[in-house]
GROMACS .gro file of C-alpha atoms in nm:
model
  149
    1MET     CA    1  -0.014   0.010   0.019
    2LYS     CA    2   0.121   0.351  -0.112
    3LYS     CA    3   0.133   0.633   0.183
    4ALA     CA    4  -0.034   0.958   0.129
    5ALA     CA    5  -0.063   1.229   0.352
    6SER     CA    6  -0.275   1.154   0.687
    7ALA     CA    7  -0.660   1.190   0.607
    8PHE     CA    8  -0.876   1.394   0.848
    9LEU     CA    9  -1.257   1.431   0.872
   10ARG     CA   10  -1.420   1.811   0.835
   11MET     CA   11  -1.793   1.837   0.921
   12GLU     CA   12  -1.808   2.202   0.715
   13ILE     CA   13  -1.918   2.147   0.354
   14CYS     CA   14  -1.870   2.382   0.091
   15HIS     CA   15  -1.952   2.439  -0.299
   16ALA     CA   16  -1.646   2.276  -0.354
   17ASP     CA   17  -1.710   1.972  -0.206
   18ILE     CA   18  -2.037   1.930  -0.317
   19THR     CA   19  -1.935   1.968  -0.701
   20ARG     CA   20  -1.653   1.684  -0.633
   21MET     CA   21  -1.936   1.464  -0.461
   22ILE     CA   22  -2.140   1.514  -0.787
   23ARG     CA   23  -1.891   1.417  -0.989
   24TRP     CA   24  -1.761   1.087  -0.753
   25MET     CA   25  -2.167   1.003  -0.783
   26ARG     CA   26  -2.120   1.009  -1.151
   27ASN     CA   27  -1.816   0.758  -1.168
   28PRO     CA   28  -1.923   0.428  -1.194
   29ASN     CA   29  -1.599   0.287  -1.029
   30VAL     CA   30  -1.697   0.472  -0.732
   31THR     CA   31  -2.057   0.392  -0.715
   32LYS     CA   32  -2.062   0.023  -0.807
   33TYR     CA   33  -2.020  -0.092  -0.444
   34LEU     CA   34  -2.256   0.167  -0.298
   35ASN     CA   35  -2.607   0.152  -0.198
   36GLU     CA   36  -2.646   0.497  -0.293
   37ALA     CA   37  -2.995   0.585  -0.464
   38PRO     CA   38  -2.903   0.588  -0.844
   39ASP     CA   39  -3.019   0.971  -0.866
   40VAL     CA   40  -2.759   1.089  -0.604
   41ALA     CA   41  -2.595   1.333  -0.835
   42GLN     CA   42  -2.905   1.518  -0.923
   43SER     CA   43  -2.972   1.517  -0.552
   44LEU     CA   44  -2.659   1.721  -0.489
   45GLU     CA   45  -2.738   1.929  -0.796
   46GLN     CA   46  -3.054   2.025  -0.672
   47LEU     CA   47  -2.888   2.094  -0.329
   48VAL     CA   48  -2.658   2.335  -0.471
   49ARG     CA   49  -2.959   2.513  -0.662
   50SER     CA   50  -3.203   2.511  -0.355
   51ALA     CA   51  -2.985   2.585  -0.081
   52PRO     CA   52  -2.738   2.848   0.043
   53GLU     CA   53  -2.400   2.712   0.105
   54PRO     CA   54  -2.395   2.707   0.499
   55MET     CA   55  -2.737   2.493   0.481
   56TYR     CA   56  -2.543   2.215   0.274
   57GLN     CA   57  -2.435   2.052   0.613
   58TYR     CA   58  -2.799   2.067   0.738
   59HIS     CA   59  -2.911   1.889   0.470
   60LEU     CA   60  -2.650   1.630   0.428
   61CYS     CA   61  -2.686   1.542   0.802
   62ARG     CA   62  -3.029   1.490   0.846
   63THR     CA   63  -3.046   1.113   0.844
   64GLY     CA   64  -2.697   1.087   1.043
   65HIS     CA   65  -2.351   1.243   1.075
   66PHE     CA   66  -2.181   1.365   0.771
   67PHE     CA   67  -1.783   1.436   0.731
   68MET     CA   68  -1.595   1.525   0.404
   69VAL     CA   69  -1.252   1.329   0.427
   70CYS     CA   70  -0.996   1.553   0.356
   71HIS     CA   71  -0.614   1.540   0.310
   72GLN     CA   72  -0.349   1.813   0.248
   73GLU     CA   73  -0.467   2.154   0.230
   74ASN     CA   74  -0.807   2.099   0.327
   75GLU     CA   75  -0.920   1.954  -0.014
   76SER     CA   76  -1.203   1.692   0.019
   77VAL     CA   77  -1.131   1.364  -0.114
   78GLY     CA   78  -1.419   1.152   0.012
   79PHE     CA   79  -1.695   1.118   0.257
   80VAL     CA   80  -1.803   0.972   0.563
   81LYS     CA   81  -2.150   0.889   0.685
   82LEU     CA   82  -2.265   0.752   1.056
   83LEU     CA   83  -2.595   0.621   1.038
   84PRO     CA   84  -2.833   0.526   1.299
   85THR     CA   85  -2.981   0.193   1.253
   86ALA     CA   86  -3.276   0.036   1.413
   87MET     CA   87  -3.065  -0.099   1.692
   88GLU     CA   88  -3.063   0.154   1.959
   89GLY     CA   89  -2.672   0.243   2.009
   90ALA     CA   90  -2.584   0.143   1.705
   91TYR     CA   91  -2.453   0.309   1.374
   92GLU     CA   92  -2.366   0.182   1.035
   93ILE     CA   93  -2.089   0.336   0.877
   94VAL     CA   94  -2.065   0.437   0.455
   95TYR     CA   95  -1.731   0.568   0.353
   96VAL     CA   96  -1.625   0.678   0.021
   97ILE     CA   97  -1.303   0.778  -0.127
   98GLY     CA   98  -1.373   0.934  -0.424
   99GLU     CA   99  -1.069   1.016  -0.620
  100ASN     CA  100  -0.970   0.717  -0.791
  101ALA     CA  101  -0.559   0.825  -0.779
  102LEU     CA  102  -0.575   0.785  -0.413
  103TRP     CA  103  -0.689   0.447  -0.370
  104GLY     CA  104  -0.458   0.199  -0.226
  105HIS     CA  105  -0.288   0.496   0.018
  106GLY     CA  106  -0.435   0.423   0.317
  107LEU     CA  107  -0.689   0.720   0.347
  108SER     CA  108  -1.022   0.494   0.399
  109GLN     CA  109  -0.837   0.336   0.696
  110GLN     CA  110  -0.762   0.674   0.826
  111ALA     CA  111  -1.081   0.793   0.739
  112VAL     CA  112  -1.270   0.507   0.922
  113ARG     CA  113  -1.075   0.497   1.225
  114SER     CA  114  -1.134   0.880   1.276
  115ALA     CA  115  -1.523   0.822   1.214
  116LEU     CA  116  -1.516   0.518   1.468
  117SER     CA  117  -1.341   0.748   1.739
  118LYS     CA  118  -1.620   1.018   1.661
  119ALA     CA  119  -1.910   0.727   1.697
  120PHE     CA  120  -1.757   0.571   2.006
  121LEU     CA  121  -1.636   0.878   2.195
  122HIS     CA  122  -1.867   1.153   2.080
  123LEU     CA  123  -2.198   0.946   1.982
  124ARG     CA  124  -2.159   0.725   2.247
  125ALA     CA  125  -2.225   0.427   2.013
  126ASP     CA  126  -2.236   0.103   2.146
  127ARG     CA  127  -2.184  -0.081   1.791
  128VAL     CA  128  -2.060   0.026   1.455
  129VAL     CA  129  -2.147  -0.191   1.122
  130ALA     CA  130  -2.034  -0.196   0.803
  131LYS     CA  131  -2.197  -0.325   0.506
  132VAL     CA  132  -1.946  -0.436   0.275
  133MET     CA  133  -2.017  -0.626  -0.057
  134PRO     CA  134  -1.800  -0.945  -0.063
  135GLN     CA  135  -1.672  -0.858  -0.408
  136ASN     CA  136  -1.528  -0.536  -0.263
  137LEU     CA  137  -1.186  -0.670  -0.159
  138ARG     CA  138  -1.041  -0.322  -0.084
  139SER     CA  139  -1.310  -0.218   0.189
  140ILE     CA  140  -1.281  -0.563   0.330
  141ARG     CA  141  -0.925  -0.532   0.383
  142CYS     CA  142  -1.007  -0.166   0.518
  143VAL     CA  143  -1.274  -0.256   0.760
  144ARG     CA  144  -1.072  -0.562   0.874
  145ALA     CA  145  -0.763  -0.344   0.930
  146CYS     CA  146  -0.988  -0.123   1.154
  147GLY     CA  147  -1.117  -0.387   1.358
  148PHE     CA  148  -1.423  -0.517   1.231
  149GLN     CA  149  -1.513  -0.865   1.196
   0.00000   0.00000   0.00000
């Protein structure tokens, strides 16, 4: 695995982040293992048209906790969501590194570990689950390296 600069999570969401997310959600290599709605890119475009930038975070956090995955100069390269599940105290983690050129650099592991810290220390989660498709070998390696079974 190649090493990249450290990844960190950022709650603030700006116009450039949404623009990147639209691009990522249109990339079949990024979305093939996601369970996102097929029209997620259109929904993000609608968000840009209908909401001022300070409201982006509010809209993206309506169903859970949403963070941009960043590295270097605060540039977003992906996102992480922590979504409450039907089980009390449990969250599902969803994570994406949208920049294909950065796959295999360890950013997902850093992002997942940061999100787990937020889930257990700040949200007081009892459990975090990751639903990973069996053919998504990179993601399986990532979650196992982060302590998932």
